[in-house]
PDB file of C-alpha atoms and ligand atoms in Angstrom:
ATOM      1  CA  MET A   1      13.147   4.092  11.001  1.00 95.00           C
ATOM      2  CA  THR A   2       9.728   4.283   9.321  1.00 97.00           C
ATOM      3  CA  THR A   3       9.137   5.903   5.934  1.00 98.00           C
ATOM      4  CA  ALA A   4       5.846   6.706   4.228  1.00 98.00           C
ATOM      5  CA  SER A   5       4.855   8.783   1.234  1.00 97.00           C
ATOM      6  CA  ALA A   6       1.777  10.316  -0.329  1.00 97.00           C
ATOM      7  CA  PRO A   7       1.215  11.412  -3.925  1.00 97.00           C
ATOM      8  CA  ALA A   8       0.352  14.764  -5.513  1.00 97.00           C
ATOM      9  CA  LYS A   9      -3.050  15.112  -7.131  1.00 97.00           C
ATOM     10  CA  ILE A  10      -4.681  16.688 -10.162  1.00 97.00           C
ATOM     11  CA  ILE A  11      -8.280  17.813 -10.379  1.00 98.00           C
ATOM     12  CA  LEU A  12      -9.795  16.744 -13.704  1.00 98.00           C
ATOM     13  CA  PHE A  13     -13.190  18.371 -13.187  1.00 98.00           C
ATOM     14  CA  GLY A  14     -15.023  20.472 -10.644  1.00 98.00           C
ATOM     15  CA  GLU A  15     -12.558  22.568  -8.600  1.00 98.00           C
ATOM     16  CA  HIS A  16     -14.165  25.485  -6.738  1.00 98.00           C
ATOM     17  CA  ALA A  17     -17.722  24.258  -7.448  1.00 98.00           C
ATOM     18  CA  VAL A  18     -16.834  21.270  -5.218  1.00 98.00           C
ATOM     19  CA  VAL A  19     -16.576  23.644  -2.246  1.00 97.00           C
ATOM     20  CA  TYR A  20     -20.300  24.402  -2.805  1.00 98.00           C
ATOM     21  CA  GLY A  21     -21.426  20.766  -2.898  1.00 98.00           C
ATOM     22  CA  GLN A  22     -20.956  19.916  -6.582  1.00 98.00           C
ATOM     23  CA  PRO A  23     -19.193  16.692  -7.653  1.00 98.00           C
ATOM     24  CA  ALA A  24     -15.551  16.734  -8.749  1.00 98.00           C
ATOM     25  CA  LEU A  25     -13.151  14.203 -10.257  1.00 98.00           C
ATOM     26  CA  ALA A  26      -9.533  13.993  -9.166  1.00 98.00           C
ATOM     27  CA  ALA A  27      -6.658  11.543  -9.385  1.00 97.00           C
ATOM     28  CA  PRO A  28      -3.341  10.932  -7.611  1.00 97.00           C
ATOM     29  CA  VAL A  29      -0.043  11.616  -9.375  1.00 96.00           C
ATOM     30  CA  PHE A  30       2.311   8.884  -8.197  1.00 93.00           C
ATOM     31  CA  GLY A  31       5.293  10.358 -10.022  1.00 93.00           C
ATOM     32  CA  LEU A  32       5.380  13.255  -7.542  1.00 95.00           C
ATOM     33  CA  GLN A  33       5.520  12.395  -3.853  1.00 96.00           C
ATOM     34  CA  ALA A  34       5.864  13.840  -0.390  1.00 97.00           C
ATOM     35  CA  THR A  35       7.851  11.619   1.984  1.00 98.00           C
ATOM     36  CA  ALA A  36       8.242  11.476   5.756  1.00 98.00           C
ATOM     37  CA  GLU A  37      10.903   9.550   7.724  1.00 98.00           C
ATOM     38  CA  VAL A  38      10.393   8.927  11.419  1.00 98.00           C
ATOM     39  CA  LYS A  39      13.083   7.772  13.849  1.00 96.00           C
ATOM     40  CA  GLU A  40      13.622   7.816  17.587  1.00 95.00           C
ATOM     41  CA  GLY A  41      14.863  11.201  18.810  1.00 91.00           C
ATOM     42  CA  THR A  42      18.149  10.844  20.646  1.00 85.00           C
ATOM     43  CA  ASP A  43      19.319  14.382  21.415  1.00 84.00           C
ATOM     44  CA  HIS A  44      16.041  16.066  22.379  1.00 83.00           C
ATOM     45  CA  TYR A  45      12.712  15.542  24.131  1.00 90.00           C
ATOM     46  CA  GLY A  46       9.434  15.443  22.217  1.00 94.00           C
ATOM     47  CA  VAL A  47       8.697  15.541  18.514  1.00 96.00           C
ATOM     48  CA  VAL A  48      10.927  17.590  16.211  1.00 96.00           C
ATOM     49  CA  ILE A  49       9.981  17.911  12.541  1.00 96.00           C
ATOM     50  CA  HIS A  50      12.622  18.880   9.985  1.00 95.00           C
ATOM     51  CA  ALA A  51      11.214  20.336   6.774  1.00 93.00           C
ATOM     52  CA  THR A  52      14.407  20.124   4.759  1.00 89.00           C
ATOM     53  CA  ASP A  53      12.964  21.760   1.596  1.00 86.00           C
ATOM     54  CA  ILE A  54      12.383  25.018   3.468  1.00 85.00           C
ATOM     55  CA  ASN A  55      15.250  24.485   5.901  1.00 84.00           C
ATOM     56  CA  SER A  56      12.977  24.770   8.947  1.00 90.00           C
ATOM     57  CA  HIS A  57      12.399  22.814  12.151  1.00 92.00           C
ATOM     58  CA  PHE A  58       9.203  22.652  14.155  1.00 93.00           C
ATOM     59  CA  SER A  59       8.204  21.366  17.585  1.00 93.00           C
ATOM     60  CA  LEU A  60       4.645  20.669  18.735  1.00 93.00           C
ATOM     61  CA  ALA A  61       4.626  24.016  20.537  1.00 91.00           C
ATOM     62  CA  LEU A  62       3.975  25.505  17.081  1.00 89.00           C
ATOM     63  CA  ALA A  63       0.887  23.389  16.389  1.00 89.00           C
ATOM     64  CA  ALA A  64      -1.477  26.380  16.433  1.00 89.00           C
ATOM     65  CA  ARG A  65       0.151  27.934  13.366  1.00 90.00           C
ATOM     66  CA  ASN A  66       2.263  25.312  11.621  1.00 93.00           C
ATOM     67  CA  ALA A  67       0.564  22.623   9.537  1.00 94.00           C
ATOM     68  CA  LEU A  68       3.255  19.969  10.100  1.00 95.00           C
ATOM     69  CA  ALA A  69       3.307  20.455  13.865  1.00 96.00           C
ATOM     70  CA  ARG A  70      -0.500  20.419  13.867  1.00 96.00           C
ATOM     71  CA  THR A  71      -0.491  17.135  11.905  1.00 97.00           C
ATOM     72  CA  ALA A  72       1.841  15.497  14.427  1.00 97.00           C
ATOM     73  CA  GLN A  73      -0.254  16.794  17.330  1.00 97.00           C
ATOM     74  CA  LEU A  74      -3.456  15.397  15.771  1.00 97.00           C
ATOM     75  CA  VAL A  75      -1.793  11.980  15.309  1.00 98.00           C
ATOM     76  CA  LEU A  76      -0.910  11.847  19.016  1.00 97.00           C
ATOM     77  CA  GLU A  77      -4.433  12.919  19.988  1.00 97.00           C
ATOM     78  CA  LYS A  78      -5.923  10.295  17.692  1.00 97.00           C
ATOM     79  CA  LEU A  79      -3.681   7.530  19.051  1.00 97.00           C
ATOM     80  CA  GLU A  80      -4.201   8.821  22.612  1.00 97.00           C
ATOM     81  CA  ILE A  81      -0.541   8.642  23.543  1.00 95.00           C
ATOM     82  CA  PRO A  82       1.772  11.124  25.277  1.00 95.00           C
ATOM     83  CA  GLU A  83       4.360  12.933  23.169  1.00 96.00           C
ATOM     84  CA  PRO A  84       7.224  10.539  22.336  1.00 96.00           C
ATOM     85  CA  ASP A  85      10.804  11.563  21.429  1.00 96.00           C
ATOM     86  CA  LEU A  86      10.840  11.469  17.621  1.00 97.00           C
ATOM     87  CA  ASP A  87      12.904  12.952  14.838  1.00 96.00           C
ATOM     88  CA  ILE A  88      10.800  13.403  11.700  1.00 97.00           C
ATOM     89  CA  THR A  89      12.123  14.541   8.342  1.00 97.00           C
ATOM     90  CA  VAL A  90       9.702  15.669   5.656  1.00 97.00           C
ATOM     91  CA  THR A  91      10.567  16.257   2.003  1.00 96.00           C
ATOM     92  CA  ALA A  92       8.413  16.902  -1.059  1.00 94.00           C
ATOM     93  CA  GLU A  93       8.909  16.786  -4.808  1.00 93.00           C
ATOM     94  CA  ILE A  94       5.575  18.584  -5.142  1.00 92.00           C
ATOM     95  CA  PRO A  95       5.808  22.338  -5.763  1.00 86.00           C
ATOM     96  CA  LEU A  96       4.008  24.465  -3.137  1.00 83.00           C
ATOM     97  CA  ALA A  97       0.920  26.570  -3.907  1.00 81.00           C
ATOM     98  CA  SER A  98       0.635  25.116  -7.413  1.00 86.00           C
ATOM     99  CA  GLY A  99      -2.689  23.283  -7.364  1.00 86.00           C
ATOM    100  CA  LEU A 100      -1.102  19.866  -6.874  1.00 93.00           C
ATOM    101  CA  GLY A 101      -2.175  19.324  -3.284  1.00 92.00           C
ATOM    102  CA  SER A 102       1.299  19.672  -1.768  1.00 92.00           C
ATOM    103  CA  GLY A 103      -0.032  20.633   1.678  1.00 92.00           C
ATOM    104  CA  ALA A 104      -2.303  17.600   1.909  1.00 95.00           C
ATOM    105  CA  ALA A 105       0.404  15.251   0.613  1.00 97.00           C
ATOM    106  CA  VAL A 106       2.989  16.412   3.140  1.00 96.00           C
ATOM    107  CA  SER A 107       0.532  16.055   6.032  1.00 97.00           C
ATOM    108  CA  ALA A 108      -0.631  12.657   4.790  1.00 98.00           C
ATOM    109  CA  ALA A 109       2.940  11.341   4.501  1.00 98.00           C
ATOM    110  CA  LEU A 110       3.756  12.626   7.996  1.00 98.00           C
ATOM    111  CA  ALA A 111       0.612  11.184   9.631  1.00 98.00           C
ATOM    112  CA  LYS A 112       1.064   7.851   7.843  1.00 98.00           C
ATOM    113  CA  ALA A 113       4.757   7.496   8.794  1.00 98.00           C
ATOM    114  CA  MET A 114       4.202   8.613  12.376  1.00 98.00           C
ATOM    115  CA  SER A 115       1.156   6.413  13.113  1.00 98.00           C
ATOM    116  CA  THR A 116       2.925   3.420  11.531  1.00 98.00           C
ATOM    117  CA  HIS A 117       6.089   4.073  13.559  1.00 98.00           C
ATOM    118  CA  LEU A 118       3.994   4.243  16.735  1.00 97.00           C
ATOM    119  CA  GLY A 119       2.480   0.846  15.954  1.00 97.00           C
ATOM    120  CA  GLN A 120      -1.046   1.993  15.016  1.00 97.00           C
ATOM    121  CA  PRO A 121      -1.116   2.747  11.269  1.00 97.00           C
ATOM    122  CA  LEU A 122      -4.139   4.861  10.408  1.00 97.00           C
ATOM    123  CA  PRO A 123      -6.415   3.512   7.659  1.00 96.00           C
ATOM    124  CA  PRO A 124      -7.098   5.846   4.667  1.00 95.00           C
ATOM    125  CA  ALA A 125     -10.461   7.156   5.931  1.00 95.00           C
ATOM    126  CA  GLU A 126      -9.018   8.176   9.322  1.00 97.00           C
ATOM    127  CA  LEU A 127      -5.882   9.575   7.723  1.00 97.00           C
ATOM    128  CA  SER A 128      -8.054  11.613   5.367  1.00 97.00           C
ATOM    129  CA  ASP A 129     -10.182  13.032   8.222  1.00 97.00           C
ATOM    130  CA  LEU A 130      -7.030  14.003  10.092  1.00 98.00           C
ATOM    131  CA  VAL A 131      -5.458  15.710   7.061  1.00 97.00           C
ATOM    132  CA  PHE A 132      -8.774  17.503   6.442  1.00 96.00           C
ATOM    133  CA  GLU A 133      -8.424  19.143   9.873  1.00 96.00           C
ATOM    134  CA  VAL A 134      -4.981  20.380   8.863  1.00 95.00           C
ATOM    135  CA  GLU A 135      -6.251  21.557   5.452  1.00 92.00           C
ATOM    136  CA  LYS A 136      -8.488  24.008   7.276  1.00 91.00           C
ATOM    137  CA  MET A 137      -5.307  25.868   8.245  1.00 87.00           C
ATOM    138  CA  HIS A 138      -4.366  26.299   4.565  1.00 77.00           C
ATOM    139  CA  HIS A 139      -7.744  27.678   3.629  1.00 76.00           C
ATOM    140  CA  GLY A 140     -10.731  27.996   5.908  1.00 77.00           C
ATOM    141  CA  THR A 141     -13.317  26.094   3.852  1.00 86.00           C
ATOM    142  CA  PRO A 142     -11.676  23.142   2.083  1.00 92.00           C
ATOM    143  CA  SER A 143     -14.026  20.766   0.296  1.00 95.00           C
ATOM    144  CA  GLY A 144     -11.965  17.758   1.385  1.00 96.00           C
ATOM    145  CA  ILE A 145     -11.015  16.675  -2.121  1.00 96.00           C
ATOM    146  CA  ASP A 146      -7.243  17.055  -1.682  1.00 95.00           C
ATOM    147  CA  ASN A 147      -6.975  15.012   1.527  1.00 96.00           C
ATOM    148  CA  THR A 148      -9.296  12.360   0.070  1.00 97.00           C
ATOM    149  CA  VAL A 149      -7.305  11.778  -3.128  1.00 97.00           C
ATOM    150  CA  VAL A 150      -3.880  11.788  -1.505  1.00 96.00           C
ATOM    151  CA  CYS A 151      -4.916   9.556   1.429  1.00 97.00           C
ATOM    152  CA  TYR A 152      -6.894   7.015  -0.587  1.00 96.00           C
ATOM    153  CA  GLY A 153      -4.397   7.161  -3.481  1.00 96.00           C
ATOM    154  CA  GLU A 154      -7.129   6.433  -6.023  1.00 96.00           C
ATOM    155  CA  PRO A 155      -8.985   8.330  -8.729  1.00 97.00           C
ATOM    156  CA  VAL A 156     -12.188   9.525  -7.059  1.00 97.00           C
ATOM    157  CA  LEU A 157     -15.548  11.048  -7.745  1.00 98.00           C
ATOM    158  CA  PHE A 158     -15.824  13.339  -4.751  1.00 98.00           C
ATOM    159  CA  VAL A 159     -18.851  15.086  -3.267  1.00 98.00           C
ATOM    160  CA  LYS A 160     -18.306  17.040  -0.048  1.00 96.00           C
ATOM    161  CA  GLY A 161     -19.526  15.134   2.992  1.00 93.00           C
ATOM    162  CA  ARG A 162     -20.033  11.813   1.175  1.00 94.00           C
ATOM    163  CA  THR A 163     -17.932   8.658   1.027  1.00 93.00           C
ATOM    164  CA  PRO A 164     -15.620   9.068  -1.983  1.00 94.00           C
ATOM    165  CA  GLN A 165     -16.322   6.804  -4.907  1.00 96.00           C
ATOM    166  CA  ARG A 166     -13.427   5.325  -6.862  1.00 96.00           C
ATOM    167  CA  PHE A 167     -13.931   5.779 -10.600  1.00 94.00           C
ATOM    168  CA  GLU A 168     -12.960   3.300 -13.303  1.00 94.00           C
ATOM    169  CA  VAL A 169     -11.659   4.279 -16.718  1.00 97.00           C
ATOM    170  CA  GLY A 170     -13.008   2.648 -19.893  1.00 97.00           C
ATOM    171  CA  ALA A 171      -9.764   3.559 -21.706  1.00 97.00           C
ATOM    172  CA  PRO A 172      -6.403   4.737 -20.319  1.00 97.00           C
ATOM    173  CA  LEU A 173      -6.221   8.502 -19.846  1.00 98.00           C
ATOM    174  CA  HIS A 174      -2.930  10.264 -20.582  1.00 98.00           C
ATOM    175  CA  PHE A 175      -2.315  13.734 -19.232  1.00 98.00           C
ATOM    176  CA  VAL A 176       0.363  16.354 -19.704  1.00 98.00           C
ATOM    177  CA  VAL A 177       0.668  18.751 -16.775  1.00 98.00           C
ATOM    178  CA  GLY A 178       2.308  22.165 -17.172  1.00 98.00           C
ATOM    179  CA  ASP A 179       3.314  24.500 -14.356  1.00 97.00           C
ATOM    180  CA  THR A 180       3.015  28.255 -14.942  1.00 97.00           C
ATOM    181  CA  GLY A 181       5.652  28.732 -12.239  1.00 96.00           C
ATOM    182  CA  VAL A 182       3.323  31.287 -10.632  1.00 96.00           C
ATOM    183  CA  LYS A 183       2.639  30.514  -6.963  1.00 93.00           C
ATOM    184  CA  SER A 184      -1.003  30.979  -6.106  1.00 92.00           C
ATOM    185  CA  PRO A 185      -2.188  30.025  -2.615  1.00 90.00           C
ATOM    186  CA  THR A 186      -5.563  28.261  -2.715  1.00 90.00           C
ATOM    187  CA  ARG A 187      -6.707  30.391   0.208  1.00 90.00           C
ATOM    188  CA  ASN A 188      -6.735  33.494  -2.047  1.00 93.00           C
ATOM    189  CA  THR A 189      -8.694  32.071  -4.969  1.00 95.00           C
ATOM    190  CA  VAL A 190     -11.170  30.236  -2.724  1.00 94.00           C
ATOM    191  CA  GLY A 191     -11.665  33.498  -0.784  1.00 94.00           C
ATOM    192  CA  ASP A 192     -12.203  35.522  -3.976  1.00 96.00           C
ATOM    193  CA  VAL A 193     -14.733  33.022  -5.313  1.00 97.00           C
ATOM    194  CA  ARG A 194     -16.540  33.196  -1.968  1.00 96.00           C
ATOM    195  CA  ARG A 195     -16.687  36.986  -2.125  1.00 97.00           C
ATOM    196  CA  GLY A 196     -18.003  36.763  -5.708  1.00 98.00           C
ATOM    197  CA  TRP A 197     -20.628  34.255  -4.608  1.00 98.00           C
ATOM    198  CA  GLU A 198     -21.660  36.431  -1.669  1.00 97.00           C
ATOM    199  CA  GLY A 199     -22.169  39.382  -4.019  1.00 98.00           C
ATOM    200  CA  HIS A 200     -23.833  37.546  -6.925  1.00 98.00           C
ATOM    201  CA  ARG A 201     -25.258  34.334  -5.527  1.00 98.00           C
ATOM    202  CA  ARG A 202     -27.580  33.470  -8.351  1.00 98.00           C
ATOM    203  CA  GLN A 203     -24.943  33.915 -11.064  1.00 98.00           C
ATOM    204  CA  TYR A 204     -22.266  31.969  -9.160  1.00 98.00           C
ATOM    205  CA  GLU A 205     -24.617  29.155  -8.258  1.00 98.00           C
ATOM    206  CA  SER A 206     -25.583  28.709 -11.896  1.00 98.00           C
ATOM    207  CA  TRP A 207     -21.866  28.473 -12.769  1.00 98.00           C
ATOM    208  CA  PHE A 208     -21.310  25.959  -9.950  1.00 98.00           C
ATOM    209  CA  ARG A 209     -24.246  23.855 -11.145  1.00 98.00           C
ATOM    210  CA  ALA A 210     -22.951  23.958 -14.719  1.00 98.00           C
ATOM    211  CA  ILE A 211     -19.534  22.752 -13.518  1.00 98.00           C
ATOM    212  CA  GLY A 212     -21.190  19.969 -11.489  1.00 98.00           C
ATOM    213  CA  LYS A 213     -23.109  18.869 -14.583  1.00 98.00           C
ATOM    214  CA  LEU A 214     -19.873  18.698 -16.592  1.00 98.00           C
ATOM    215  CA  ALA A 215     -18.260  16.591 -13.852  1.00 98.00           C
ATOM    216  CA  ARG A 216     -21.165  14.138 -13.915  1.00 98.00           C
ATOM    217  CA  GLU A 217     -21.042  13.939 -17.724  1.00 98.00           C
ATOM    218  CA  ALA A 218     -17.288  13.452 -17.570  1.00 98.00           C
ATOM    219  CA  HIS A 219     -17.682  10.647 -15.032  1.00 98.00           C
ATOM    220  CA  ARG A 220     -19.863   8.817 -17.551  1.00 98.00           C
ATOM    221  CA  SER A 221     -17.560   9.554 -20.522  1.00 98.00           C
ATOM    222  CA  ILE A 222     -14.542   8.347 -18.521  1.00 98.00           C
ATOM    223  CA  ARG A 223     -16.292   5.085 -17.657  1.00 97.00           C
ATOM    224  CA  LEU A 224     -17.167   4.598 -21.311  1.00 98.00           C
ATOM    225  CA  GLY A 225     -13.641   5.476 -22.462  1.00 97.00           C
ATOM    226  CA  ARG A 226     -14.810   8.339 -24.713  1.00 98.00           C
ATOM    227  CA  THR A 227     -11.639  10.409 -24.628  1.00 97.00           C
ATOM    228  CA  GLU A 228     -12.639  13.014 -27.227  1.00 98.00           C
ATOM    229  CA  GLU A 229     -15.781  13.794 -25.271  1.00 98.00           C
ATOM    230  CA  ILE A 230     -13.740  14.077 -22.049  1.00 98.00           C
ATOM    231  CA  GLY A 231     -11.437  16.600 -23.741  1.00 98.00           C
ATOM    232  CA  GLN A 232     -14.391  18.737 -24.850  1.00 98.00           C
ATOM    233  CA  LEU A 233     -15.828  18.648 -21.352  1.00 98.00           C
ATOM    234  CA  MET A 234     -12.456  19.820 -19.960  1.00 98.00           C
ATOM    235  CA  ASN A 235     -12.556  22.791 -22.352  1.00 98.00           C
ATOM    236  CA  ALA A 236     -16.108  23.599 -21.234  1.00 98.00           C
ATOM    237  CA  ASN A 237     -15.011  23.375 -17.583  1.00 98.00           C
ATOM    238  CA  GLN A 238     -12.151  25.780 -18.306  1.00 98.00           C
ATOM    239  CA  ALA A 239     -14.589  28.312 -19.808  1.00 98.00           C
ATOM    240  CA  LEU A 240     -16.604  28.227 -16.572  1.00 98.00           C
ATOM    241  CA  LEU A 241     -13.421  28.602 -14.487  1.00 98.00           C
ATOM    242  CA  GLN A 242     -12.706  31.734 -16.540  1.00 98.00           C
ATOM    243  CA  SER A 243     -16.172  33.008 -15.581  1.00 98.00           C
ATOM    244  CA  LEU A 244     -15.253  32.442 -11.929  1.00 98.00           C
ATOM    245  CA  ASP A 245     -12.156  34.547 -12.633  1.00 98.00           C
ATOM    246  CA  VAL A 246      -9.652  31.976 -11.412  1.00 98.00           C
ATOM    247  CA  SER A 247      -7.707  31.603 -14.648  1.00 98.00           C
ATOM    248  CA  SER A 248      -4.746  33.826 -15.598  1.00 98.00           C
ATOM    249  CA  VAL A 249      -2.769  34.945 -18.648  1.00 98.00           C
ATOM    250  CA  GLU A 250      -0.066  32.378 -17.855  1.00 98.00           C
ATOM    251  CA  LEU A 251      -2.581  29.539 -17.540  1.00 98.00           C
ATOM    252  CA  GLU A 252      -4.362  30.550 -20.753  1.00 98.00           C
ATOM    253  CA  THR A 253      -1.038  30.658 -22.612  1.00 98.00           C
ATOM    254  CA  LEU A 254      -0.235  27.073 -21.621  1.00 98.00           C
ATOM    255  CA  ILE A 255      -3.806  25.835 -22.162  1.00 98.00           C
ATOM    256  CA  ASN A 256      -3.890  27.312 -25.696  1.00 98.00           C
ATOM    257  CA  ALA A 257      -0.445  25.945 -26.503  1.00 98.00           C
ATOM    258  CA  ALA A 258      -1.570  22.450 -25.466  1.00 98.00           C
ATOM    259  CA  ARG A 259      -4.757  22.650 -27.530  1.00 98.00           C
ATOM    260  CA  GLU A 260      -2.879  23.930 -30.582  1.00 98.00           C
ATOM    261  CA  ALA A 261      -0.396  21.058 -30.263  1.00 98.00           C
ATOM    262  CA  GLY A 262      -3.255  18.561 -30.478  1.00 98.00           C
ATOM    263  CA  ALA A 263      -4.455  18.028 -26.904  1.00 98.00           C
ATOM    264  CA  LEU A 264      -8.025  16.710 -26.734  1.00 98.00           C
ATOM    265  CA  GLY A 265      -8.809  19.300 -24.070  1.00 98.00           C
ATOM    266  CA  ALA A 266      -7.093  21.387 -21.399  1.00 98.00           C
ATOM    267  CA  LYS A 267      -7.933  23.296 -18.246  1.00 98.00           C
ATOM    268  CA  LEU A 268      -6.378  24.657 -15.103  1.00 98.00           C
ATOM    269  CA  SER A 269      -6.134  22.229 -12.189  1.00 97.00           C
ATOM    270  CA  GLY A 270      -6.605  23.216  -8.531  1.00 95.00           C
ATOM    271  CA  GLY A 271      -7.129  26.691  -7.137  1.00 94.00           C
ATOM    272  CA  GLY A 272      -6.029  28.527 -10.310  1.00 96.00           C
ATOM    273  CA  ARG A 273      -4.582  32.038 -11.018  1.00 96.00           C
ATOM    274  CA  GLY A 274      -1.275  30.254 -11.339  1.00 96.00           C
ATOM    275  CA  GLY A 275      -0.045  26.783 -10.542  1.00 96.00           C
ATOM    276  CA  ASN A 276      -0.686  23.972 -12.987  1.00 97.00           C
ATOM    277  CA  MET A 277      -2.818  23.207 -16.024  1.00 98.00           C
ATOM    278  CA  VAL A 278      -3.668  19.742 -17.257  1.00 98.00           C
ATOM    279  CA  ALA A 279      -4.167  18.571 -20.848  1.00 98.00           C
ATOM    280  CA  LEU A 280      -5.704  15.289 -21.956  1.00 98.00           C
ATOM    281  CA  VAL A 281      -3.763  13.782 -24.865  1.00 98.00           C
ATOM    282  CA  ASP A 282      -3.749  10.762 -27.135  1.00 97.00           C
ATOM    283  CA  SER A 283      -0.470   8.997 -26.407  1.00 95.00           C
ATOM    284  CA  ASP A 284       0.862   9.813 -29.909  1.00 96.00           C
ATOM    285  CA  ARG A 285       0.487  13.579 -29.176  1.00 97.00           C
ATOM    286  CA  GLU A 286       2.065  13.437 -25.721  1.00 98.00           C
ATOM    287  CA  ALA A 287       5.577  14.425 -26.809  1.00 98.00           C
ATOM    288  CA  ALA A 288       4.306  17.249 -29.058  1.00 98.00           C
ATOM    289  CA  VAL A 289       2.158  18.706 -26.265  1.00 98.00           C
ATOM    290  CA  CYS A 290       5.065  18.505 -23.767  1.00 98.00           C
ATOM    291  CA  GLU A 291       7.272  20.329 -26.223  1.00 98.00           C
ATOM    292  CA  ALA A 292       4.629  22.984 -26.945  1.00 98.00           C
ATOM    293  CA  LEU A 293       4.218  23.679 -23.228  1.00 98.00           C
ATOM    294  CA  GLN A 294       7.951  24.016 -22.771  1.00 98.00           C
ATOM    295  CA  ARG A 295       8.120  26.414 -25.724  1.00 98.00           C
ATOM    296  CA  ALA A 296       5.214  28.411 -24.275  1.00 98.00           C
ATOM    297  CA  GLY A 297       7.236  28.994 -21.092  1.00 98.00           C
ATOM    298  CA  ALA A 298       6.108  26.263 -18.675  1.00 98.00           C
ATOM    299  CA  ALA A 299       8.349  26.156 -15.604  1.00 97.00           C
ATOM    300  CA  ARG A 300       7.958  22.366 -15.441  1.00 96.00           C
ATOM    301  CA  VAL A 301       6.148  19.746 -17.530  1.00 97.00           C
ATOM    302  CA  PHE A 302       5.346  16.158 -16.595  1.00 96.00           C
ATOM    303  CA  THR A 303       3.062  13.392 -17.756  1.00 97.00           C
ATOM    304  CA  THR A 304       0.748  11.155 -15.767  1.00 97.00           C
ATOM    305  CA  SER A 305      -1.840   8.523 -16.654  1.00 97.00           C
ATOM    306  CA  ILE A 306      -4.898   6.830 -15.213  1.00 96.00           C
ATOM    307  CA  GLU A 307      -4.963   3.260 -16.473  1.00 91.00           C
TER     308      GLU A 307
HETATM  309  O1  PMV B   1      -5.163  24.322  -5.183  1.00 52.33           O
HETATM  310  P1  PMV B   1      -5.423  22.975  -4.598  1.00 52.33           P
HETATM  311  O2  PMV B   1      -4.567  21.912  -5.119  1.00 52.33           O
HETATM  312  O3  PMV B   1      -5.426  22.998  -3.092  1.00 52.33           O
HETATM  313  O4  PMV B   1      -6.929  22.557  -5.020  1.00 52.33           O
HETATM  314  C1  PMV B   1      -8.008  23.197  -4.425  1.00 52.33           C
HETATM  315  C2  PMV B   1      -9.328  22.775  -4.988  1.00 52.33           C
HETATM  316  C3  PMV B   1     -10.441  23.778  -4.681  1.00 52.33           C
HETATM  317  O5  PMV B   1     -11.648  23.223  -5.207  1.00 52.33           O
HETATM  318  C4  PMV B   1     -10.182  25.120  -5.345  1.00 52.33           C
HETATM  319  C5  PMV B   1     -10.603  24.010  -3.191  1.00 52.33           C
HETATM  320  C6  PMV B   1     -11.204  22.847  -2.432  1.00 52.33           C
HETATM  321  O6  PMV B   1     -11.098  22.850  -1.201  1.00 52.33           O
HETATM  322  O7  PMV B   1     -11.811  21.957  -3.035  1.00 52.33           O
END
């Protein structure tokens, strides 16, 4: 049997604007994983994928409309081998449609486990390209940030179409992540932002550029370990995400609660309108911010760091 996993991710700066060519910063969350187990199939022909979290089973015949089946099909195409008899079980601790990159993580874990089991483990860049193809099923125009972070498993400065650049931190960064519990498929928010952009190009492009500028400034502040500055930049990024109309009452409630409890800055993370928010905290405020988020109604709270 072969097992592989891939982490969740948070976007620290630049979601949505990244789709339009602006830089973004994102990091893996190793405390939340998707895992795939591959073993030889004994009671059937071909590949069968068991998604135990949603109690469903898929064969490659479903590759046109199922992301897991499509992932497995792409692995076989990449390795140029005929369909073997395999039993694959996929599980994820990462909530779906919550801005944590669950779709990319599940595909990455599956492609990693399967290619390793078949004796040709795919390196991160190839894995990332493969998962990117699958991401297009989740929403038509992905920037590529999710597949990049989960496949490389490193904090990255990402610009669409360029080789991702790992970023270093001048001081450890501690984050508290709070889930609104509201499911919000990325496809919807990305589509709405696109419609807004189509109707008001000049206005949207100035917002995208402003977000890109914050991401570049944040990259510098992170390298220099200036945490207070990073927090302020996160707040400024959140204000621009509000302009793009991808925040929500639930996100604002958690973001304000985190700030009031002493977070250095807070913003939504991922597609928005629901899903998760992320707050940057000094380690001595971590517990207070976690508690404040719970009191404000977060469905789930966890901490993660970039050291
Ligand atoms: O909601 P998530 O975790 O899939 O994050 C999407 C990030 C966006 O910038 C909104 C879309 C993209 O493809 O970059």
